[in-house]
PDB file of C-alpha atoms in Angstrom:
ATOM      1  CA  MET K  27      -2.088   7.822  18.900  1.00 28.00           C
ATOM      2  CA  PHE K  28      -1.923   4.363  17.570  1.00 32.00           C
ATOM      3  CA  LEU K  29       1.470   4.368  15.962  1.00 34.00           C
ATOM      4  CA  LEU K  30       3.395   1.098  15.974  1.00 36.00           C
ATOM      5  CA  SER K  31       7.028   0.948  16.162  1.00 40.00           C
ATOM      6  CA  PHE K  32       8.921   0.564  12.989  1.00 44.00           C
ATOM      7  CA  ARG K  33      12.304   1.181  11.539  1.00 48.00           C
ATOM      8  CA  LEU K  34      13.690   1.856   8.350  1.00 49.00           C
ATOM      9  CA  ILE K  35      16.280   0.438   6.137  1.00 49.00           C
ATOM     10  CA  LEU K  36      17.890   2.558   3.316  1.00 51.00           C
ATOM     11  CA  VAL K  37      18.523   1.027  -0.032  1.00 49.00           C
ATOM     12  CA  GLY K  38      21.664   2.210  -1.686  1.00 49.00           C
ATOM     13  CA  GLN K  39      24.428   4.571  -0.816  1.00 47.00           C
ATOM     14  CA  ASP K  40      24.762   8.245   0.461  1.00 51.00           C
ATOM     15  CA  GLU K  41      21.481  10.020  -0.577  1.00 62.00           C
ATOM     16  CA  ALA K  42      19.331   6.698  -0.737  1.00 71.00           C
ATOM     17  CA  LYS K  43      15.866   7.730  -2.317  1.00 89.00           C
ATOM     18  CA  THR K  44      14.267   4.268  -1.325  1.00 91.00           C
ATOM     19  CA  GLY K  45      13.672   2.873   2.131  1.00 90.00           C
ATOM     20  CA  ILE K  46      12.244  -0.421   3.505  1.00 89.00           C
ATOM     21  CA  ILE K  47       9.814   0.450   6.431  1.00 90.00           C
ATOM     22  CA  TYR K  48       9.286  -2.500   8.712  1.00 87.00           C
ATOM     23  CA  GLY K  49       7.770  -3.430  12.064  1.00 85.00           C
ATOM     24  CA  LYS K  50       5.120  -5.787  13.523  1.00 84.00           C
ATOM     25  CA  ASN K  51       2.999  -7.311  10.790  1.00 87.00           C
ATOM     26  CA  HIS K  52       4.333  -4.916   8.041  1.00 89.00           C
ATOM     27  CA  ALA K  53       7.281  -4.560   5.681  1.00 91.00           C
ATOM     28  CA  PHE K  54       7.060  -1.962   2.752  1.00 94.00           C
ATOM     29  CA  SER K  55       9.261   0.397   0.796  1.00 94.00           C
ATOM     30  CA  LEU K  56       8.907   4.000  -0.296  1.00 96.00           C
ATOM     31  CA  THR K  57      10.784   6.248  -2.682  1.00 95.00           C
ATOM     32  CA  ALA K  58      11.145   9.975  -2.226  1.00 96.00           C
ATOM     33  CA  PRO K  59       9.676  11.806  -5.020  1.00 97.00           C
ATOM     34  CA  GLU K  60      12.087  13.744  -7.323  1.00 96.00           C
ATOM     35  CA  GLY K  61      13.623  16.792  -5.447  1.00 96.00           C
ATOM     36  CA  TRP K  62      12.672  15.346  -2.155  1.00 97.00           C
ATOM     37  CA  VAL K  63      14.977  13.661   0.526  1.00 95.00           C
ATOM     38  CA  LEU K  64      14.197  10.515   2.491  1.00 95.00           C
ATOM     39  CA  ASP K  65      15.437  10.931   6.159  1.00 93.00           C
ATOM     40  CA  ASN K  66      15.418   8.197   8.525  1.00 90.00           C
ATOM     41  CA  LYS K  67      16.874  10.139  11.561  1.00 91.00           C
ATOM     42  CA  SER K  68      15.229  13.395  11.914  1.00 93.00           C
ATOM     43  CA  GLY K  69      11.573  12.064  12.880  1.00 93.00           C
ATOM     44  CA  VAL K  70      12.866   9.320  15.205  1.00 91.00           C
ATOM     45  CA  SER K  71      12.083  11.280  18.400  1.00 93.00           C
ATOM     46  CA  GLN K  72       8.592  11.534  17.009  1.00 92.00           C
ATOM     47  CA  GLY K  73       8.363   7.816  16.269  1.00 89.00           C
ATOM     48  CA  LEU K  74       8.710   8.394  12.523  1.00 91.00           C
ATOM     49  CA  TYR K  75      11.428   6.521  10.744  1.00 88.00           C
ATOM     50  CA  ALA K  76      10.456   7.577   7.311  1.00 92.00           C
ATOM     51  CA  VAL K  77      10.220  11.306   6.681  1.00 96.00           C
ATOM     52  CA  PHE K  78      10.423  13.352   3.589  1.00 97.00           C
ATOM     53  CA  TYR K  79      11.084  17.038   2.717  1.00 97.00           C
ATOM     54  CA  ARG K  80      12.347  19.047  -0.158  1.00 97.00           C
ATOM     55  CA  LYS K  81      16.271  18.991  -0.985  1.00 96.00           C
ATOM     56  CA  GLY K  82      17.879  21.915   0.865  1.00 96.00           C
ATOM     57  CA  GLU K  83      15.247  21.958   3.619  1.00 96.00           C
ATOM     58  CA  SER K  84      14.893  20.154   6.909  1.00 96.00           C
ATOM     59  CA  TRP K  85      12.310  18.140   8.723  1.00 96.00           C
ATOM     60  CA  ALA K  86      12.093  20.761  11.469  1.00 95.00           C
ATOM     61  CA  LYS K  87      11.517  23.846   9.455  1.00 96.00           C
ATOM     62  CA  ALA K  88      10.233  22.907   5.999  1.00 97.00           C
ATOM     63  CA  GLU K  89       7.124  24.533   4.974  1.00 97.00           C
ATOM     64  CA  THR K  90       5.639  20.880   3.669  1.00 98.00           C
ATOM     65  CA  VAL K  91       6.761  17.433   4.764  1.00 98.00           C
ATOM     66  CA  MET K  92       5.589  13.891   4.283  1.00 98.00           C
ATOM     67  CA  TYR K  93       5.947  10.921   6.406  1.00 97.00           C
ATOM     68  CA  ALA K  94       4.728   7.327   6.830  1.00 96.00           C
ATOM     69  CA  ASN K  95       2.867   5.898   9.714  1.00 94.00           C
ATOM     70  CA  THR K  96       1.090   2.498  10.477  1.00 94.00           C
ATOM     71  CA  ALA K  97      -1.834   1.235  12.495  1.00 93.00           C
ATOM     72  CA  SER K  98      -2.845  -2.460  13.219  1.00 93.00           C
ATOM     73  CA  LEU K  99      -5.824  -3.592  11.516  1.00 94.00           C
ATOM     74  CA  MET K 100      -6.038  -6.280  14.201  1.00 92.00           C
ATOM     75  CA  ASP K 101      -7.167  -3.843  16.915  1.00 89.00           C
ATOM     76  CA  LYS K 102     -10.716  -4.197  18.014  1.00 90.00           C
ATOM     77  CA  LYS K 103     -11.376  -0.446  17.338  1.00 91.00           C
ATOM     78  CA  HIS K 104     -10.638  -1.039  13.690  1.00 93.00           C
ATOM     79  CA  THR K 105     -10.174  -4.340  11.857  1.00 95.00           C
ATOM     80  CA  THR K 106     -10.764  -3.058   8.544  1.00 95.00           C
ATOM     81  CA  LEU K 107      -9.233  -0.060   6.499  1.00 96.00           C
ATOM     82  CA  GLU K 108     -12.608   1.794   6.526  1.00 96.00           C
ATOM     83  CA  GLN K 109     -12.772   1.332  10.273  1.00 96.00           C
ATOM     84  CA  LEU K 110      -9.473   2.734  10.662  1.00 97.00           C
ATOM     85  CA  ILE K 111     -10.216   5.821   8.496  1.00 97.00           C
ATOM     86  CA  GLU K 112     -13.322   6.392  10.539  1.00 97.00           C
ATOM     87  CA  TYR K 113     -11.449   6.046  13.674  1.00 96.00           C
ATOM     88  CA  ASP K 114      -8.440   8.264  12.717  1.00 95.00           C
ATOM     89  CA  LEU K 115     -11.004  11.201  11.385  1.00 96.00           C
ATOM     90  CA  ASP K 116     -13.236  10.745  14.343  1.00 95.00           C
ATOM     91  CA  ASN K 117     -10.027  11.736  16.462  1.00 94.00           C
ATOM     92  CA  PHE K 118      -9.242  14.672  14.336  1.00 93.00           C
ATOM     93  CA  LYS K 119     -13.059  15.787  14.624  1.00 93.00           C
ATOM     94  CA  SER K 120     -12.955  15.430  18.581  1.00 94.00           C
ATOM     95  CA  ASN K 121      -9.687  17.471  18.800  1.00 92.00           C
ATOM     96  CA  TYR K 122     -10.488  20.226  16.157  1.00 92.00           C
ATOM     97  CA  ALA K 123     -14.093  21.373  16.108  1.00 88.00           C
ATOM     98  CA  ASP K 124     -13.729  23.377  12.999  1.00 92.00           C
ATOM     99  CA  ILE K 125     -11.591  20.699  11.037  1.00 94.00           C
ATOM    100  CA  VAL K 126     -12.782  20.393   7.372  1.00 95.00           C
ATOM    101  CA  ILE K 127     -12.408  16.754   6.002  1.00 96.00           C
ATOM    102  CA  THR K 128     -13.026  16.200   2.228  1.00 97.00           C
ATOM    103  CA  ASP K 129     -12.528  13.142   0.103  1.00 97.00           C
ATOM    104  CA  GLY K 130      -9.627  13.209  -2.361  1.00 96.00           C
ATOM    105  CA  LYS K 131      -9.332  11.217  -5.504  1.00 96.00           C
ATOM    106  CA  GLU K 132      -8.359   7.523  -4.805  1.00 97.00           C
ATOM    107  CA  ILE K 133      -4.730   6.908  -5.905  1.00 98.00           C
ATOM    108  CA  LEU K 134      -4.083   3.899  -8.124  1.00 97.00           C
ATOM    109  CA  ILE K 135      -0.692   2.327  -7.058  1.00 97.00           C
ATOM    110  CA  ARG K 136      -0.735  -0.630  -9.117  1.00 93.00           C
ATOM    111  CA  GLU K 137      -3.486  -3.228 -10.170  1.00 92.00           C
ATOM    112  CA  GLY K 138      -5.615  -4.052  -7.029  1.00 91.00           C
ATOM    113  CA  VAL K 139      -3.741  -1.622  -4.881  1.00 95.00           C
ATOM    114  CA  THR K 140      -5.233   1.878  -4.141  1.00 97.00           C
ATOM    115  CA  ALA K 141      -4.969   4.520  -1.535  1.00 98.00           C
ATOM    116  CA  SER K 142      -8.061   6.331  -0.262  1.00 98.00           C
ATOM    117  CA  VAL K 143      -7.259   9.987   0.212  1.00 98.00           C
ATOM    118  CA  LYS K 144      -8.684  12.281   2.722  1.00 98.00           C
ATOM    119  CA  TYR K 145      -7.811  16.284   2.908  1.00 98.00           C
ATOM    120  CA  LEU K 146      -7.934  17.969   6.175  1.00 96.00           C
ATOM    121  CA  SER K 147      -7.732  21.685   7.190  1.00 95.00           C
ATOM    122  CA  GLY K 148      -9.203  24.159   9.412  1.00 88.00           C
ATOM    123  CA  LYS K 149      -8.345  27.375  11.435  1.00 83.00           C
ATOM    124  CA  SER K 150      -7.839  25.397  14.777  1.00 82.00           C
ATOM    125  CA  TYR K 151      -5.862  22.644  13.054  1.00 84.00           C
ATOM    126  CA  GLY K 152      -3.447  25.114  11.450  1.00 87.00           C
ATOM    127  CA  ASN K 153      -2.193  22.687   8.748  1.00 93.00           C
ATOM    128  CA  HIS K 154      -3.268  21.547   5.274  1.00 97.00           C
ATOM    129  CA  GLU K 155      -2.968  17.839   5.131  1.00 97.00           C
ATOM    130  CA  ALA K 156      -3.288  15.002   2.815  1.00 98.00           C
ATOM    131  CA  VAL K 157      -3.475  11.380   4.046  1.00 98.00           C
ATOM    132  CA  GLY K 158      -3.246   8.301   1.884  1.00 98.00           C
ATOM    133  CA  TYR K 159      -4.595   5.073   3.635  1.00 98.00           C
ATOM    134  CA  ILE K 160      -3.512   1.768   2.273  1.00 98.00           C
ATOM    135  CA  ASP K 161      -4.805  -1.661   3.202  1.00 96.00           C
ATOM    136  CA  ALA K 162      -1.693  -3.918   3.981  1.00 94.00           C
ATOM    137  CA  GLY K 163      -3.632  -6.941   5.439  1.00 92.00           C
ATOM    138  CA  LYS K 164      -2.824  -6.836   9.004  1.00 93.00           C
ATOM    139  CA  THR K 165      -1.689  -3.106   8.959  1.00 94.00           C
ATOM    140  CA  GLY K 166      -3.073  -0.022   7.777  1.00 96.00           C
ATOM    141  CA  ILE K 167      -0.402   2.177   6.155  1.00 97.00           C
ATOM    142  CA  MET K 168      -0.781   5.904   6.255  1.00 97.00           C
ATOM    143  CA  ILE K 169       1.221   8.197   4.006  1.00 98.00           C
ATOM    144  CA  ILE K 170       0.855  11.866   5.161  1.00 98.00           C
ATOM    145  CA  MET K 171       1.670  15.258   3.664  1.00 98.00           C
ATOM    146  CA  THR K 172       1.228  18.121   5.946  1.00 97.00           C
ATOM    147  CA  SER K 173       1.948  21.883   5.088  1.00 97.00           C
ATOM    148  CA  ARG K 174       1.814  24.970   7.209  1.00 95.00           C
ATOM    149  CA  THR K 175       0.363  26.883   4.178  1.00 95.00           C
ATOM    150  CA  LYS K 176      -2.376  26.216   1.570  1.00 96.00           C
ATOM    151  CA  GLU K 177      -0.063  27.120  -1.177  1.00 97.00           C
ATOM    152  CA  GLY K 178       2.686  24.761   0.122  1.00 97.00           C
ATOM    153  CA  PHE K 179       0.105  22.075   0.101  1.00 97.00           C
ATOM    154  CA  GLU K 180      -1.130  22.696  -3.344  1.00 97.00           C
ATOM    155  CA  ASN K 181       2.407  22.836  -4.737  1.00 98.00           C
ATOM    156  CA  ALA K 182       3.320  19.540  -3.022  1.00 98.00           C
ATOM    157  CA  LEU K 183       0.226  17.602  -4.182  1.00 98.00           C
ATOM    158  CA  ALA K 184       2.031  15.985  -7.106  1.00 98.00           C
ATOM    159  CA  ALA K 185       5.031  14.937  -4.881  1.00 98.00           C
ATOM    160  CA  PHE K 186       2.536  13.429  -2.568  1.00 98.00           C
ATOM    161  CA  GLY K 187       0.829  11.371  -5.210  1.00 98.00           C
ATOM    162  CA  ASP K 188       4.215  10.207  -6.313  1.00 98.00           C
ATOM    163  CA  LEU K 189       5.084   9.140  -2.861  1.00 98.00           C
ATOM    164  CA  VAL K 190       1.886   7.103  -2.431  1.00 98.00           C
ATOM    165  CA  LYS K 191       2.348   5.503  -5.773  1.00 98.00           C
ATOM    166  CA  SER K 192       5.948   4.450  -5.011  1.00 97.00           C
ATOM    167  CA  TYR K 193       4.574   2.228  -2.135  1.00 97.00           C
ATOM    168  CA  PHE K 194       5.414  -1.418  -2.423  1.00 95.00           C
ATOM    169  CA  PHE K 195       4.110  -4.112   0.027  1.00 93.00           C
ATOM    170  CA  MET K 196       6.683  -6.713   0.802  1.00 90.00           C
ATOM    171  CA  ALA K 197       5.339  -8.851   3.773  1.00 86.00           C
ATOM    172  CA  ASP K 198       2.922  -8.938   6.539  1.00 81.00           C
ATOM    173  CA  GLU K 199       4.944 -11.314   8.690  1.00 79.00           C
ATOM    174  CA  VAL K 200       8.263  -9.959   9.901  1.00 74.00           C
ATOM    175  CA  VAL K 201      10.799 -11.673  11.958  1.00 72.00           C
ATOM    176  CA  ILE K 202      13.360  -9.319  13.562  1.00 69.00           C
ATOM    177  CA  ASP K 203      16.483 -11.064  14.579  1.00 69.00           C
ATOM    178  CA  LYS K 204      17.544  -9.291  17.912  1.00 70.00           C
ATOM    179  CA  LYS K 205      21.101 -10.658  17.530  1.00 67.00           C
TER     180      LYS K 205
END
């Protein structure tokens, strides 16, 4: 896996809906869709500092969850978003022989910013997944929705679209003061 370390700052009080996700070469924000929770604690053991699930559910037990992940676009294996997508999908294909990968409709975030979307499923894979890939200069941003059921996947597609559309790029040079 090519996950970079990153952290999350919650914006607001109590049940914050927007968080700033930052790490080496990236800082961006995401806002939880209506009816969903932004959680910056439950996914930390998996290296995920921004996880989302429906209100009243939990990260561990929810039928459908979403999360953010990043990968460097300064890696020799993938210096462009297209190469990152190919690299990522090739990893899935090598691990799940029957995986089905289809193109989703590109999501317009704002003028000049789009997410390429891929859908993944298959009996050996077990889940139904949507991945929105966004080019953030030095980093590829991946916003992922995964569901244990096809029905849960289909019911959450609108929320996935809302989460992807909430993406807001802040910086590709981040200085973290360790004091």
